[in-house]
Amino acid sequence: MTAYRVEIRVVPRKGILDPQGQAVAGALHALGFDAVTDVRVGRHIVLETRAADPEGAGRAAREMCERLLANPVTEDFEIEQVVPAAT
Amino acid sequence: MTAYRVEIRVVPRKGILDPQGQAVAGALHALGFDAVTDVRVGRHIVLETRAADPEGAGRAAREMCERLLANPVTEDFEIEQVVPAAT
């Protein structure tokens, strides 16, 4: 088994209300950043996991997203990168 | 002025405790993902802002990070991408 580093991006699904993004936009406007027209806030997750190969690490990460890391109703996820972890 | 789309990544600074990452790791272990050895959770922010040029949009985004979007004590940020917003 090898240690792999997996980068995952979880974003609010398009068309779905993003209260956190709206709150950040409001705060930016309050600080004078009036040119900001939209803000979307998602999660960037970096995890390390042991797996037989990169495909196995990617499959496991996808299952982690489907079962825990991403809300299937309001969020989309993307496995950005699977690389051997720095040892 | 042109509308630009800026992607920002905010991550917990290395060496600093990441309670959210630890909580996610614990939950993944509870779901049977025992091969997971580390989890770091940061924010992925996509904002749209008007600016004279991409450099101006990037400078404004950097200032937004320094003043609001990233905690200067515990987090690092990176302006990943500045592109014209889809019209």
Short mmCIF file of C-alpha atoms in Angstrom, two decimals:
data_model
loop_
_atom_site.label_atom_id
_atom_site.label_comp_id
_atom_site.label_asym_id
_atom_site.label_seq_id
_atom_site.Cartn_x
_atom_site.Cartn_y
_atom_site.Cartn_z
CA MET A 1 0.00 0.00 0.00
CA THR A 2 1.18 3.49 -0.85
CA ALA A 3 0.24 6.84 0.73
CA TYR A 4 -1.61 9.12 -1.66
CA ARG A 5 -2.55 12.78 -1.35
CA VAL A 6 -6.01 13.56 -2.74
CA GLU A 7 -7.28 17.10 -3.38
CA ILE A 8 -11.05 17.50 -3.43
CA ARG A 9 -13.16 20.54 -4.25
CA VAL A 10 -16.72 20.72 -2.93
CA VAL A 11 -18.82 23.58 -4.32
CA PRO A 12 -22.41 24.74 -3.89
CA ARG A 13 -24.49 23.46 -6.80
CA LYS A 14 -25.30 26.16 -9.38
CA GLY A 15 -28.73 27.63 -8.90
CA ILE A 16 -28.90 26.70 -5.25
CA LEU A 17 -28.89 29.46 -2.62
CA ASP A 18 -25.45 29.91 -1.03
CA PRO A 19 -26.10 31.71 2.28
CA GLN A 20 -22.43 31.63 3.19
CA GLY A 21 -21.50 33.22 -0.11
CA GLN A 22 -24.14 35.90 0.38
CA ALA A 23 -22.88 36.63 3.88
CA VAL A 24 -19.31 37.01 2.60
CA ALA A 25 -20.50 39.26 -0.22
CA GLY A 26 -22.31 41.46 2.29
CA ALA A 27 -19.23 41.68 4.49
CA LEU A 28 -17.04 42.57 1.50
CA HIS A 29 -19.46 45.33 0.52
CA ALA A 30 -19.41 46.61 4.11
CA LEU A 31 -15.60 46.82 3.84
CA GLY A 32 -15.94 48.91 0.67
CA PHE A 33 -15.42 46.23 -1.98
CA ASP A 34 -18.46 47.42 -3.91
CA ALA A 35 -17.28 45.96 -7.23
CA VAL A 36 -17.93 42.43 -5.96
CA THR A 37 -21.07 41.09 -7.63
CA ASP A 38 -21.15 37.42 -6.53
CA VAL A 39 -19.42 35.11 -4.02
CA ARG A 40 -19.62 31.31 -3.83
CA VAL A 41 -17.95 29.55 -0.91
CA GLY A 42 -17.08 25.86 -1.08
CA ARG A 43 -14.61 23.52 0.64
CA HIS A 44 -11.12 22.51 -0.39
CA ILE A 45 -10.20 19.21 1.23
CA VAL A 46 -6.75 17.61 1.16
CA LEU A 47 -6.63 14.09 2.53
CA GLU A 48 -3.95 11.43 2.75
CA THR A 49 -4.93 7.80 2.41
CA ARG A 50 -3.19 4.49 1.76
CA ALA A 51 -4.19 2.60 -1.36
CA ALA A 52 -2.84 0.00 -3.74
CA ASP A 53 -2.70 2.51 -6.62
CA PRO A 54 -3.87 6.01 -7.62
CA GLU A 55 -7.09 4.63 -9.09
CA GLY A 56 -7.89 2.96 -5.78
CA ALA A 57 -7.20 6.17 -3.88
CA GLY A 58 -9.43 8.08 -6.30
CA ARG A 59 -12.26 5.55 -5.97
CA ALA A 60 -12.06 5.69 -2.18
CA ALA A 61 -12.09 9.50 -2.24
CA ARG A 62 -15.14 9.49 -4.52
CA GLU A 63 -16.95 7.20 -2.10
CA MET A 64 -15.93 9.44 0.85
CA CYS A 65 -17.46 12.40 -1.02
CA GLU A 66 -20.67 10.51 -1.77
CA ARG A 67 -21.06 9.30 1.81
CA LEU A 68 -19.78 12.24 3.88
CA LEU A 69 -17.76 15.07 2.36
CA ALA A 70 -20.33 16.51 -0.07
CA ASN A 71 -24.03 17.11 0.52
CA PRO A 72 -25.71 15.24 -2.38
CA VAL A 73 -28.65 17.66 -2.42
CA THR A 74 -26.87 21.02 -2.46
CA GLU A 75 -23.25 20.38 -3.45
CA ASP A 76 -21.12 19.04 -6.26
CA PHE A 77 -17.62 17.63 -5.79
CA GLU A 78 -14.57 17.16 -7.96
CA ILE A 79 -11.50 15.00 -7.31
CA GLU A 80 -8.90 17.51 -8.42
CA GLN A 81 -5.70 15.55 -7.96
CA VAL A 82 -4.39 12.18 -6.73
CA VAL A 83 -0.61 12.11 -6.22
CA PRO A 84 1.78 10.06 -4.10
CA ALA A 85 2.00 11.72 -0.68
CA ALA A 86 5.30 13.45 0.10
CA THR A 87 7.21 11.03 2.36
CA MET B 1 -14.75 48.01 -16.14
CA THR B 2 -14.88 44.31 -16.87
CA ALA B 3 -16.34 41.44 -14.79
CA TYR B 4 -13.68 39.01 -13.61
CA ARG B 5 -14.03 35.62 -11.95
CA VAL B 6 -11.45 35.02 -9.21
CA GLU B 7 -10.80 31.61 -7.65
CA ILE B 8 -9.24 31.68 -4.18
CA ARG B 9 -8.00 28.84 -2.02
CA VAL B 10 -7.74 29.35 1.74
CA VAL B 11 -5.98 26.55 3.64
CA PRO B 12 -5.03 25.94 7.27
CA ARG B 13 -1.40 26.90 7.77
CA LYS B 14 0.95 23.92 8.01
CA GLY B 15 1.75 22.96 11.59
CA ILE B 16 -1.36 24.58 12.98
CA LEU B 17 -4.07 22.38 14.49
CA ASP B 18 -6.99 21.82 12.09
CA PRO B 19 -9.94 20.76 14.29
CA GLN B 20 -12.27 20.58 11.31
CA GLY B 21 -9.85 18.28 9.50
CA GLN B 22 -9.55 16.09 12.58
CA ALA B 23 -13.34 15.90 12.93
CA VAL B 24 -13.69 14.84 9.28
CA ALA B 25 -10.93 12.24 9.70
CA GLY B 26 -12.73 10.82 12.71
CA ALA B 27 -16.01 10.65 10.82
CA LEU B 28 -14.33 8.93 7.86
CA HIS B 29 -12.79 6.36 10.20
CA ALA B 30 -16.21 5.79 11.78
CA LEU B 31 -17.55 5.07 8.27
CA GLY B 32 -14.83 2.49 7.76
CA PHE B 33 -12.30 4.51 5.76
CA ASP B 34 -9.47 3.36 7.99
CA ALA B 35 -6.77 3.98 5.36
CA VAL B 36 -7.21 7.76 5.76
CA THR B 37 -4.24 9.13 7.71
CA ASP B 38 -4.75 12.92 7.50
CA VAL B 39 -7.43 15.43 6.47
CA ARG B 40 -7.06 19.20 6.00
CA VAL B 41 -10.17 21.27 5.29
CA GLY B 42 -9.91 24.74 3.75
CA ARG B 43 -12.19 27.02 1.74
CA HIS B 44 -12.56 27.39 -2.00
CA ILE B 45 -14.01 30.80 -2.83
CA VAL B 46 -15.16 31.91 -6.27
CA LEU B 47 -16.05 35.58 -6.52
CA GLU B 48 -17.01 37.88 -9.38
CA THR B 49 -15.85 41.47 -9.30
CA ARG B 50 -15.59 44.35 -11.76
CA ALA B 51 -12.13 45.74 -12.40
CA ALA B 52 -10.19 47.66 -15.03
CA ASP B 53 -7.96 44.68 -15.80
CA PRO B 54 -7.02 41.22 -14.46
CA GLU B 55 -4.18 42.66 -12.38
CA GLY B 56 -6.63 45.03 -10.71
CA ALA B 57 -9.04 42.17 -9.98
CA GLY B 58 -6.16 40.13 -8.54
CA ARG B 59 -4.98 43.00 -6.34
CA ALA B 60 -8.51 43.55 -5.02
CA ALA B 61 -8.91 39.83 -4.31
CA ARG B 62 -5.59 39.78 -2.44
CA GLU B 63 -6.77 42.70 -0.29
CA MET B 64 -10.11 40.95 0.34
CA CYS B 65 -8.16 37.90 1.57
CA GLU B 66 -5.93 39.98 3.81
CA ARG B 67 -8.85 41.91 5.32
CA LEU B 68 -11.59 39.26 5.51
CA LEU B 69 -11.40 35.98 3.64
CA ALA B 70 -8.33 34.44 5.31
CA ASN B 71 -7.41 34.42 8.98
CA PRO B 72 -3.89 35.90 9.00
CA VAL B 73 -2.92 33.90 12.12
CA THR B 74 -4.05 30.41 11.14
CA GLU B 75 -4.55 30.38 7.37
CA ASP B 76 -2.72 30.89 4.10
CA PHE B 77 -4.42 31.93 0.86
CA GLU B 78 -3.67 31.61 -2.81
CA ILE B 79 -5.24 33.45 -5.75
CA GLU B 80 -5.63 30.47 -8.04
CA GLN B 81 -7.11 32.08 -11.12
CA VAL B 82 -8.34 35.41 -12.47
CA VAL B 83 -10.35 35.12 -15.70
CA PRO B 84 -13.00 37.23 -17.44
CA ALA B 85 -16.37 36.21 -16.02
CA ALA B 86 -18.66 34.28 -18.36
CA THR B 87 -21.17 36.83 -19.68
#
